[in-house]
Amino acid sequence: MDAKNKLLNKIRQYYFSLVDANLYLDSHPTCKEGLAYFKKYKDLYEEAKEEYEKKYAPLDFLSGIKDDKWAWASEPWPWEGSEN
Amino acid sequence: MWEYKKRLEYPVKIKNPNPALAKVIISQLGGPDGELGASMRYLNQRYVAPCNQVKAILSDIGTEELAHMEIVSAILYQLTKGLSIKEIKESGFDTYFVDHTTGIYPQAASGTPFSALTFQSTGDPIADLTEDLAAEQKARLTYDNILRLADDPDVRDPIKFLRAREIVHFQRFGEGLRMVQDQLDAKNFYAFNPSFDL
């Protein structure tokens, strides 16, 4: 796996941790351990996402501008099998 | 993948419930030209779109339609809040109420439940994008009909926003169709499927 896909996989793992923690916190909103877990992965996710978008391509439309160009519509799409 | 944003794309604040009006506006949730069908149409069509820009247009408009479903649902929720049984009976809302109480269920104004038969995903971008252009027009005229039936400015305001978006989407789909056609042999615009035969 190349560096780009390695970083994307990390983002996927961090984000999944957040998605799962979100569900848990919806029904356990005062769990200290859960809140700390969420904070930890939110920081890791944001840092990795920023690095990926700076190096490679936007992951959402809000980050669509890259090198003064609209990169959102011109990159490969995730269902094409080559990853993003 | 998707992420939910906890805000409406356009605000909905309706002071006076009106179940009779909810009964017609529900068509833009689950009717033949409603927002659920619009979203499913574009989000299913996008996979075989022949170029990145058309993939983007279908993904982004399909996503915005999900937000429009939420606006229509918010209108329906507020129009049917705090009703008495008398109001439910007199407004004709009783035929919906008996199955769904005041829950939000995607159906046409006629009572027909939402059906995927209201849209296509043909695997042919010329056919799909031509359908998409018609779909935006049909949704626009449905909003026009709703505006003919609705007097309440609290309802008309978000409906006018949704109507305006149909016009913008029509424009974007027109550009998408042009992009696909520009990649074709001018003599064979409509003679083959660019996502399968090329």
PDB file of C-alpha atoms in Angstrom:
ATOM      1  CA  MET A   1       0.000   0.000   0.000  1.00  0.00           C
ATOM      2  CA  ASP A   2       1.412   3.419  -0.961  1.00  0.00           C
ATOM      3  CA  ALA A   3       1.783   6.323   1.470  1.00  0.00           C
ATOM      4  CA  LYS A   4      -1.395   8.007   0.181  1.00  0.00           C
ATOM      5  CA  ASN A   5      -3.596   4.980   0.803  1.00  0.00           C
ATOM      6  CA  LYS A   6      -1.895   4.295   4.134  1.00  0.00           C
ATOM      7  CA  LEU A   7      -2.808   7.789   5.311  1.00  0.00           C
ATOM      8  CA  LEU A   8      -6.348   7.438   3.937  1.00  0.00           C
ATOM      9  CA  ASN A   9      -6.749   4.180   5.859  1.00  0.00           C
ATOM     10  CA  LYS A  10      -5.629   5.920   9.046  1.00  0.00           C
ATOM     11  CA  ILE A  11      -8.227   8.648   8.433  1.00  0.00           C
ATOM     12  CA  ARG A  12     -10.850   5.950   7.863  1.00  0.00           C
ATOM     13  CA  GLN A  13      -9.930   4.242  11.152  1.00  0.00           C
ATOM     14  CA  TYR A  14      -9.899   7.480  13.177  1.00  0.00           C
ATOM     15  CA  TYR A  15     -13.222   8.561  11.680  1.00  0.00           C
ATOM     16  CA  PHE A  16     -14.802   5.169  12.318  1.00  0.00           C
ATOM     17  CA  SER A  17     -13.700   5.443  15.966  1.00  0.00           C
ATOM     18  CA  LEU A  18     -15.549   8.784  16.070  1.00  0.00           C
ATOM     19  CA  VAL A  19     -18.670   7.368  14.375  1.00  0.00           C
ATOM     20  CA  ASP A  20     -18.769   4.493  16.842  1.00  0.00           C
ATOM     21  CA  ALA A  21     -18.057   6.738  19.864  1.00  0.00           C
ATOM     22  CA  ASN A  22     -20.844   9.064  18.648  1.00  0.00           C
ATOM     23  CA  LEU A  23     -23.365   6.213  18.897  1.00  0.00           C
ATOM     24  CA  TYR A  24     -22.080   5.223  22.326  1.00  0.00           C
ATOM     25  CA  LEU A  25     -22.150   8.807  23.646  1.00  0.00           C
ATOM     26  CA  ASP A  26     -25.716   9.322  22.366  1.00  0.00           C
ATOM     27  CA  SER A  27     -26.838   6.860  25.047  1.00  0.00           C
ATOM     28  CA  HIS A  28     -23.975   7.454  27.551  1.00  0.00           C
ATOM     29  CA  PRO A  29     -23.506  11.247  27.378  1.00  0.00           C
ATOM     30  CA  THR A  30     -21.668  11.616  30.704  1.00  0.00           C
ATOM     31  CA  CYS A  31     -19.203   8.715  30.400  1.00  0.00           C
ATOM     32  CA  LYS A  32     -15.770  10.267  31.107  1.00  0.00           C
ATOM     33  CA  GLU A  33     -13.907   7.466  29.365  1.00  0.00           C
ATOM     34  CA  GLY A  34     -16.109   7.819  26.285  1.00  0.00           C
ATOM     35  CA  LEU A  35     -15.646  11.581  26.170  1.00  0.00           C
ATOM     36  CA  ALA A  36     -11.847  11.253  26.456  1.00  0.00           C
ATOM     37  CA  TYR A  37     -11.848   8.598  23.704  1.00  0.00           C
ATOM     38  CA  PHE A  38     -13.849  10.908  21.420  1.00  0.00           C
ATOM     39  CA  LYS A  39     -11.486  13.843  22.042  1.00  0.00           C
ATOM     40  CA  LYS A  40      -8.414  11.710  21.372  1.00  0.00           C
ATOM     41  CA  TYR A  41      -9.671  10.458  18.012  1.00  0.00           C
ATOM     42  CA  LYS A  42     -11.076  13.823  16.971  1.00  0.00           C
ATOM     43  CA  ASP A  43      -7.582  15.355  17.265  1.00  0.00           C
ATOM     44  CA  LEU A  44      -5.964  12.429  15.436  1.00  0.00           C
ATOM     45  CA  TYR A  45      -8.620  12.595  12.695  1.00  0.00           C
ATOM     46  CA  GLU A  46      -8.348  16.324  12.112  1.00  0.00           C
ATOM     47  CA  GLU A  47      -4.550  16.210  11.968  1.00  0.00           C
ATOM     48  CA  ALA A  48      -4.513  13.291   9.489  1.00  0.00           C
ATOM     49  CA  LYS A  49      -7.252  14.831   7.320  1.00  0.00           C
ATOM     50  CA  GLU A  50      -5.381  18.117   7.104  1.00  0.00           C
ATOM     51  CA  GLU A  51      -2.169  16.317   6.108  1.00  0.00           C
ATOM     52  CA  TYR A  52      -3.963  14.254   3.438  1.00  0.00           C
ATOM     53  CA  GLU A  53      -5.750  17.194   1.892  1.00  0.00           C
ATOM     54  CA  LYS A  54      -2.550  19.259   1.821  1.00  0.00           C
ATOM     55  CA  LYS A  55      -0.599  16.452   0.126  1.00  0.00           C
ATOM     56  CA  TYR A  56      -3.196  14.752  -2.068  1.00  0.00           C
ATOM     57  CA  ALA A  57      -6.855  15.650  -2.585  1.00  0.00           C
ATOM     58  CA  PRO A  58      -9.946  17.096  -0.900  1.00  0.00           C
ATOM     59  CA  LEU A  59     -12.028  14.687   1.207  1.00  0.00           C
ATOM     60  CA  ASP A  60     -15.072  16.949   1.343  1.00  0.00           C
ATOM     61  CA  PHE A  61     -16.336  19.875  -0.697  1.00  0.00           C
ATOM     62  CA  LEU A  62     -15.373  22.433   1.958  1.00  0.00           C
ATOM     63  CA  SER A  63     -11.736  21.518   1.236  1.00  0.00           C
ATOM     64  CA  GLY A  64     -12.438  21.556  -2.522  1.00  0.00           C
ATOM     65  CA  ILE A  65      -9.908  24.280  -3.411  1.00  0.00           C
ATOM     66  CA  LYS A  66      -6.350  22.989  -3.911  1.00  0.00           C
ATOM     67  CA  ASP A  67      -3.547  25.102  -5.412  1.00  0.00           C
ATOM     68  CA  ASP A  68      -6.124  27.796  -6.296  1.00  0.00           C
ATOM     69  CA  LYS A  69      -8.121  25.292  -8.366  1.00  0.00           C
ATOM     70  CA  TRP A  70     -11.438  23.467  -7.768  1.00  0.00           C
ATOM     71  CA  ALA A  71     -10.078  19.954  -7.136  1.00  0.00           C
ATOM     72  CA  TRP A  72     -13.319  18.472  -5.750  1.00  0.00           C
ATOM     73  CA  ALA A  73     -14.843  17.576  -9.123  1.00  0.00           C
ATOM     74  CA  SER A  74     -11.658  16.474 -10.886  1.00  0.00           C
ATOM     75  CA  GLU A  75     -10.264  13.817  -8.546  1.00  0.00           C
ATOM     76  CA  PRO A  76     -11.073  10.084  -8.835  1.00  0.00           C
ATOM     77  CA  TRP A  77     -14.163   9.003  -6.874  1.00  0.00           C
ATOM     78  CA  PRO A  78     -14.065   6.459  -4.047  1.00  0.00           C
ATOM     79  CA  TRP A  79     -16.172   3.769  -5.722  1.00  0.00           C
ATOM     80  CA  GLU A  80     -13.788   3.402  -8.656  1.00  0.00           C
ATOM     81  CA  GLY A  81     -11.595   0.866  -6.884  1.00  0.00           C
ATOM     82  CA  SER A  82      -8.362   2.851  -6.970  1.00  0.00           C
ATOM     83  CA  GLU A  83      -9.227   4.500  -3.651  1.00  0.00           C
ATOM     84  CA  ASN A  84      -9.435   8.255  -3.439  1.00  0.00           C
TER      85      ASN A  84
ATOM     86  CA  MET B   1     -19.546   8.468   2.915  1.00  0.00           C
ATOM     87  CA  TRP B   2     -21.959  10.918   4.547  1.00  0.00           C
ATOM     88  CA  GLU B   3     -22.028  13.116   7.632  1.00  0.00           C
ATOM     89  CA  TYR B   4     -25.177  14.700   9.093  1.00  0.00           C
ATOM     90  CA  LYS B   5     -25.193  18.457   9.799  1.00  0.00           C
ATOM     91  CA  LYS B   6     -27.500  19.486  12.618  1.00  0.00           C
ATOM     92  CA  ARG B   7     -29.141  22.443  10.864  1.00  0.00           C
ATOM     93  CA  LEU B   8     -31.629  22.922   8.048  1.00  0.00           C
ATOM     94  CA  GLU B   9     -30.243  24.198   4.745  1.00  0.00           C
ATOM     95  CA  TYR B  10     -33.008  26.844   4.883  1.00  0.00           C
ATOM     96  CA  PRO B  11     -34.941  27.647   8.089  1.00  0.00           C
ATOM     97  CA  VAL B  12     -38.550  26.524   8.701  1.00  0.00           C
ATOM     98  CA  LYS B  13     -40.623  28.309  11.357  1.00  0.00           C
ATOM     99  CA  ILE B  14     -44.371  27.857  10.951  1.00  0.00           C
ATOM    100  CA  LYS B  15     -46.640  29.481  13.551  1.00  0.00           C
ATOM    101  CA  ASN B  16     -50.001  27.998  12.479  1.00  0.00           C
ATOM    102  CA  PRO B  17     -50.557  24.259  11.945  1.00  0.00           C
ATOM    103  CA  ASN B  18     -52.459  23.387   8.760  1.00  0.00           C
ATOM    104  CA  PRO B  19     -52.992  19.644   8.244  1.00  0.00           C
ATOM    105  CA  ALA B  20     -54.865  20.133   4.943  1.00  0.00           C
ATOM    106  CA  LEU B  21     -51.785  21.863   3.513  1.00  0.00           C
ATOM    107  CA  ALA B  22     -49.499  19.126   4.901  1.00  0.00           C
ATOM    108  CA  LYS B  23     -51.595  16.633   2.939  1.00  0.00           C
ATOM    109  CA  VAL B  24     -50.583  18.229  -0.363  1.00  0.00           C
ATOM    110  CA  ILE B  25     -47.007  19.253   0.515  1.00  0.00           C
ATOM    111  CA  ILE B  26     -46.192  15.616   1.436  1.00  0.00           C
ATOM    112  CA  SER B  27     -46.009  14.936  -2.316  1.00  0.00           C
ATOM    113  CA  GLN B  28     -42.665  16.735  -2.358  1.00  0.00           C
ATOM    114  CA  LEU B  29     -41.370  14.203   0.200  1.00  0.00           C
ATOM    115  CA  GLY B  30     -42.537  10.902  -1.271  1.00  0.00           C
ATOM    116  CA  GLY B  31     -44.505  11.744  -4.417  1.00  0.00           C
ATOM    117  CA  PRO B  32     -43.572  11.097  -8.053  1.00  0.00           C
ATOM    118  CA  ASP B  33     -41.390  14.235  -8.284  1.00  0.00           C
ATOM    119  CA  GLY B  34     -40.464  14.556  -4.615  1.00  0.00           C
ATOM    120  CA  GLU B  35     -37.138  15.033  -2.887  1.00  0.00           C
ATOM    121  CA  LEU B  36     -36.658  11.403  -1.811  1.00  0.00           C
ATOM    122  CA  GLY B  37     -36.952  10.205  -5.399  1.00  0.00           C
ATOM    123  CA  ALA B  38     -34.706  13.042  -6.586  1.00  0.00           C
ATOM    124  CA  SER B  39     -31.968  12.102  -4.136  1.00  0.00           C
ATOM    125  CA  MET B  40     -32.188   8.378  -4.913  1.00  0.00           C
ATOM    126  CA  ARG B  41     -32.232   9.064  -8.663  1.00  0.00           C
ATOM    127  CA  TYR B  42     -28.955  11.033  -8.652  1.00  0.00           C
ATOM    128  CA  LEU B  43     -27.131   9.051  -5.966  1.00  0.00           C
ATOM    129  CA  ASN B  44     -27.824   5.789  -7.807  1.00  0.00           C
ATOM    130  CA  GLN B  45     -27.049   7.167 -11.275  1.00  0.00           C
ATOM    131  CA  ARG B  46     -23.662   8.652 -10.360  1.00  0.00           C
ATOM    132  CA  TYR B  47     -21.587   5.443 -10.299  1.00  0.00           C
ATOM    133  CA  VAL B  48     -21.386   4.932 -14.062  1.00  0.00           C
ATOM    134  CA  ALA B  49     -21.231   8.627 -15.009  1.00  0.00           C
ATOM    135  CA  PRO B  50     -18.542   8.901 -17.694  1.00  0.00           C
ATOM    136  CA  CYS B  51     -16.527  11.841 -16.306  1.00  0.00           C
ATOM    137  CA  ASN B  52     -15.484  13.212 -12.925  1.00  0.00           C
ATOM    138  CA  GLN B  53     -17.421  16.442 -13.248  1.00  0.00           C
ATOM    139  CA  VAL B  54     -20.700  14.637 -13.863  1.00  0.00           C
ATOM    140  CA  LYS B  55     -19.919  12.305 -10.927  1.00  0.00           C
ATOM    141  CA  ALA B  56     -19.468  15.445  -8.822  1.00  0.00           C
ATOM    142  CA  ILE B  57     -22.698  17.071 -10.059  1.00  0.00           C
ATOM    143  CA  LEU B  58     -24.748  13.915  -9.344  1.00  0.00           C
ATOM    144  CA  SER B  59     -23.107  13.358  -5.931  1.00  0.00           C
ATOM    145  CA  ASP B  60     -23.466  16.958  -4.819  1.00  0.00           C
ATOM    146  CA  ILE B  61     -27.038  17.496  -6.053  1.00  0.00           C
ATOM    147  CA  GLY B  62     -28.071  14.056  -4.725  1.00  0.00           C
ATOM    148  CA  THR B  63     -26.667  15.118  -1.350  1.00  0.00           C
ATOM    149  CA  GLU B  64     -28.460  18.478  -1.424  1.00  0.00           C
ATOM    150  CA  GLU B  65     -31.732  16.654  -2.151  1.00  0.00           C
ATOM    151  CA  LEU B  66     -31.319  14.777   1.149  1.00  0.00           C
ATOM    152  CA  ALA B  67     -31.218  18.185   2.850  1.00  0.00           C
ATOM    153  CA  HIS B  68     -34.374  19.159   0.903  1.00  0.00           C
ATOM    154  CA  MET B  69     -36.144  16.031   2.170  1.00  0.00           C
ATOM    155  CA  GLU B  70     -35.352  17.312   5.656  1.00  0.00           C
ATOM    156  CA  ILE B  71     -36.782  20.790   4.880  1.00  0.00           C
ATOM    157  CA  VAL B  72     -40.030  19.285   3.478  1.00  0.00           C
ATOM    158  CA  SER B  73     -40.228  16.973   6.518  1.00  0.00           C
ATOM    159  CA  ALA B  74     -39.728  19.946   8.877  1.00  0.00           C
ATOM    160  CA  ILE B  75     -42.602  21.756   7.109  1.00  0.00           C
ATOM    161  CA  LEU B  76     -44.825  18.657   7.474  1.00  0.00           C
ATOM    162  CA  TYR B  77     -43.865  18.248  11.140  1.00  0.00           C
ATOM    163  CA  GLN B  78     -44.678  21.862  11.990  1.00  0.00           C
ATOM    164  CA  LEU B  79     -47.919  21.880   9.969  1.00  0.00           C
ATOM    165  CA  THR B  80     -49.226  18.861  11.924  1.00  0.00           C
ATOM    166  CA  LYS B  81     -48.059  19.788  15.440  1.00  0.00           C
ATOM    167  CA  GLY B  82     -50.531  19.981  18.331  1.00  0.00           C
ATOM    168  CA  LEU B  83     -53.666  19.049  16.336  1.00  0.00           C
ATOM    169  CA  SER B  84     -56.976  18.207  18.016  1.00  0.00           C
ATOM    170  CA  ILE B  85     -59.002  15.193  16.820  1.00  0.00           C
ATOM    171  CA  LYS B  86     -61.615  17.655  15.580  1.00  0.00           C
ATOM    172  CA  GLU B  87     -59.035  19.463  13.421  1.00  0.00           C
ATOM    173  CA  ILE B  88     -57.727  16.120  12.135  1.00  0.00           C
ATOM    174  CA  LYS B  89     -61.222  15.016  11.105  1.00  0.00           C
ATOM    175  CA  GLU B  90     -62.330  18.319   9.568  1.00  0.00           C
ATOM    176  CA  SER B  91     -59.144  18.852   7.540  1.00  0.00           C
ATOM    177  CA  GLY B  92     -59.258  15.421   5.878  1.00  0.00           C
ATOM    178  CA  PHE B  93     -55.951  14.542   7.560  1.00  0.00           C
ATOM    179  CA  ASP B  94     -57.721  11.560   9.180  1.00  0.00           C
ATOM    180  CA  THR B  95     -56.935   9.240   6.250  1.00  0.00           C
ATOM    181  CA  TYR B  96     -53.192   9.791   6.845  1.00  0.00           C
ATOM    182  CA  PHE B  97     -53.525   9.928  10.643  1.00  0.00           C
ATOM    183  CA  VAL B  98     -55.085   6.475  10.883  1.00  0.00           C
ATOM    184  CA  ASP B  99     -51.887   4.810   9.580  1.00  0.00           C
ATOM    185  CA  HIS B 100     -49.139   7.225  10.612  1.00  0.00           C
ATOM    186  CA  THR B 101     -50.545   9.453  13.406  1.00  0.00           C
ATOM    187  CA  THR B 102     -48.355  12.560  12.851  1.00  0.00           C
ATOM    188  CA  GLY B 103     -45.252  10.577  11.903  1.00  0.00           C
ATOM    189  CA  ILE B 104     -43.484  11.490   8.664  1.00  0.00           C
ATOM    190  CA  TYR B 105     -44.007   8.865   5.947  1.00  0.00           C
ATOM    191  CA  PRO B 106     -42.933   9.306   2.306  1.00  0.00           C
ATOM    192  CA  GLN B 107     -46.027   9.207   0.142  1.00  0.00           C
ATOM    193  CA  ALA B 108     -47.705  11.209  -2.620  1.00  0.00           C
ATOM    194  CA  ALA B 109     -50.606  13.577  -1.878  1.00  0.00           C
ATOM    195  CA  SER B 110     -52.858  10.880  -3.341  1.00  0.00           C
ATOM    196  CA  GLY B 111     -51.735   8.491  -0.554  1.00  0.00           C
ATOM    197  CA  THR B 112     -49.580   6.291  -2.817  1.00  0.00           C
ATOM    198  CA  PRO B 113     -46.430   5.290  -0.889  1.00  0.00           C
ATOM    199  CA  PHE B 114     -43.033   6.306  -2.287  1.00  0.00           C
ATOM    200  CA  SER B 115     -41.873   4.036  -5.078  1.00  0.00           C
ATOM    201  CA  ALA B 116     -38.503   3.614  -6.796  1.00  0.00           C
ATOM    202  CA  LEU B 117     -40.613   3.163  -9.941  1.00  0.00           C
ATOM    203  CA  THR B 118     -40.785   6.976 -10.057  1.00  0.00           C
ATOM    204  CA  PHE B 119     -37.155   7.164 -11.251  1.00  0.00           C
ATOM    205  CA  GLN B 120     -34.627   5.348 -13.407  1.00  0.00           C
ATOM    206  CA  SER B 121     -30.937   4.560 -13.364  1.00  0.00           C
ATOM    207  CA  THR B 122     -30.395   3.324 -16.895  1.00  0.00           C
ATOM    208  CA  GLY B 123     -26.611   3.080 -16.983  1.00  0.00           C
ATOM    209  CA  ASP B 124     -26.709   5.488 -19.935  1.00  0.00           C
ATOM    210  CA  PRO B 125     -25.661   9.041 -18.965  1.00  0.00           C
ATOM    211  CA  ILE B 126     -27.482  10.729 -21.870  1.00  0.00           C
ATOM    212  CA  ALA B 127     -30.748   9.017 -20.911  1.00  0.00           C
ATOM    213  CA  ASP B 128     -30.161   9.618 -17.170  1.00  0.00           C
ATOM    214  CA  LEU B 129     -29.201  13.295 -17.463  1.00  0.00           C
ATOM    215  CA  THR B 130     -32.146  13.953 -19.787  1.00  0.00           C
ATOM    216  CA  GLU B 131     -34.417  12.386 -17.146  1.00  0.00           C
ATOM    217  CA  ASP B 132     -32.713  14.534 -14.486  1.00  0.00           C
ATOM    218  CA  LEU B 133     -33.480  17.727 -16.423  1.00  0.00           C
ATOM    219  CA  ALA B 134     -37.153  16.708 -16.671  1.00  0.00           C
ATOM    220  CA  ALA B 135     -37.183  15.740 -12.975  1.00  0.00           C
ATOM    221  CA  GLU B 136     -36.024  19.223 -11.922  1.00  0.00           C
ATOM    222  CA  GLN B 137     -38.732  20.826 -14.068  1.00  0.00           C
ATOM    223  CA  LYS B 138     -41.391  18.517 -12.635  1.00  0.00           C
ATOM    224  CA  ALA B 139     -40.314  19.320  -9.084  1.00  0.00           C
ATOM    225  CA  ARG B 140     -40.305  23.042  -9.921  1.00  0.00           C
ATOM    226  CA  LEU B 141     -43.858  22.936 -11.266  1.00  0.00           C
ATOM    227  CA  THR B 142     -45.014  20.918  -8.234  1.00  0.00           C
ATOM    228  CA  TYR B 143     -43.634  23.685  -6.000  1.00  0.00           C
ATOM    229  CA  ASP B 144     -45.446  26.212  -8.224  1.00  0.00           C
ATOM    230  CA  ASN B 145     -48.689  24.288  -7.640  1.00  0.00           C
ATOM    231  CA  ILE B 146     -48.005  24.211  -3.883  1.00  0.00           C
ATOM    232  CA  LEU B 147     -47.502  28.002  -3.987  1.00  0.00           C
ATOM    233  CA  ARG B 148     -50.912  28.311  -5.688  1.00  0.00           C
ATOM    234  CA  LEU B 149     -52.468  26.341  -2.802  1.00  0.00           C
ATOM    235  CA  ALA B 150     -50.576  27.874   0.160  1.00  0.00           C
ATOM    236  CA  ASP B 151     -51.348  31.340   1.571  1.00  0.00           C
ATOM    237  CA  ASP B 152     -49.232  31.203   4.754  1.00  0.00           C
ATOM    238  CA  PRO B 153     -46.002  33.189   4.234  1.00  0.00           C
ATOM    239  CA  ASP B 154     -44.241  30.951   6.818  1.00  0.00           C
ATOM    240  CA  VAL B 155     -44.852  28.009   4.449  1.00  0.00           C
ATOM    241  CA  ARG B 156     -44.361  29.885   1.172  1.00  0.00           C
ATOM    242  CA  ASP B 157     -40.912  31.154   2.159  1.00  0.00           C
ATOM    243  CA  PRO B 158     -39.089  27.775   2.416  1.00  0.00           C
ATOM    244  CA  ILE B 159     -41.127  26.440  -0.555  1.00  0.00           C
ATOM    245  CA  LYS B 160     -39.840  29.364  -2.656  1.00  0.00           C
ATOM    246  CA  PHE B 161     -36.275  28.481  -1.642  1.00  0.00           C
ATOM    247  CA  LEU B 162     -36.798  24.835  -2.694  1.00  0.00           C
ATOM    248  CA  ARG B 163     -38.348  25.982  -6.001  1.00  0.00           C
ATOM    249  CA  ALA B 164     -35.337  28.183  -6.723  1.00  0.00           C
ATOM    250  CA  ARG B 165     -32.964  25.260  -6.120  1.00  0.00           C
ATOM    251  CA  GLU B 166     -34.793  23.186  -8.759  1.00  0.00           C
ATOM    252  CA  ILE B 167     -33.950  25.882 -11.299  1.00  0.00           C
ATOM    253  CA  VAL B 168     -30.262  25.891 -10.283  1.00  0.00           C
ATOM    254  CA  HIS B 169     -30.107  22.084 -10.459  1.00  0.00           C
ATOM    255  CA  PHE B 170     -31.698  22.170 -13.944  1.00  0.00           C
ATOM    256  CA  GLN B 171     -28.922  24.528 -15.014  1.00  0.00           C
ATOM    257  CA  ARG B 172     -26.160  22.299 -13.575  1.00  0.00           C
ATOM    258  CA  PHE B 173     -27.617  19.140 -15.172  1.00  0.00           C
ATOM    259  CA  GLY B 174     -27.762  20.976 -18.509  1.00  0.00           C
ATOM    260  CA  GLU B 175     -24.034  21.655 -18.165  1.00  0.00           C
ATOM    261  CA  GLY B 176     -23.429  18.006 -17.216  1.00  0.00           C
ATOM    262  CA  LEU B 177     -25.295  16.789 -20.306  1.00  0.00           C
ATOM    263  CA  ARG B 178     -23.253  19.168 -22.459  1.00  0.00           C
ATOM    264  CA  MET B 179     -19.997  17.795 -20.944  1.00  0.00           C
ATOM    265  CA  VAL B 180     -21.005  14.233 -21.812  1.00  0.00           C
ATOM    266  CA  GLN B 181     -22.091  15.199 -25.330  1.00  0.00           C
ATOM    267  CA  ASP B 182     -18.856  17.109 -25.950  1.00  0.00           C
ATOM    268  CA  GLN B 183     -16.972  13.830 -25.526  1.00  0.00           C
ATOM    269  CA  LEU B 184     -19.038  12.108 -28.223  1.00  0.00           C
ATOM    270  CA  ASP B 185     -18.755  11.898 -31.965  1.00  0.00           C
ATOM    271  CA  ALA B 186     -21.074  14.668 -33.161  1.00  0.00           C
ATOM    272  CA  LYS B 187     -22.688  12.298 -35.661  1.00  0.00           C
ATOM    273  CA  ASN B 188     -23.587   9.759 -32.993  1.00  0.00           C
ATOM    274  CA  PHE B 189     -24.910  11.840 -30.076  1.00  0.00           C
ATOM    275  CA  TYR B 190     -27.883   9.593 -29.355  1.00  0.00           C
ATOM    276  CA  ALA B 191     -26.936   6.359 -31.057  1.00  0.00           C
ATOM    277  CA  PHE B 192     -25.081   4.559 -28.236  1.00  0.00           C
ATOM    278  CA  ASN B 193     -24.452   4.424 -24.499  1.00  0.00           C
ATOM    279  CA  PRO B 194     -21.252   6.364 -23.655  1.00  0.00           C
ATOM    280  CA  SER B 195     -20.838   4.468 -20.356  1.00  0.00           C
ATOM    281  CA  PHE B 196     -21.046   1.022 -21.977  1.00  0.00           C
ATOM    282  CA  ASP B 197     -20.359   1.107 -25.710  1.00  0.00           C
ATOM    283  CA  LEU B 198     -17.263   3.329 -25.729  1.00  0.00           C
TER     284      LEU B 198
END
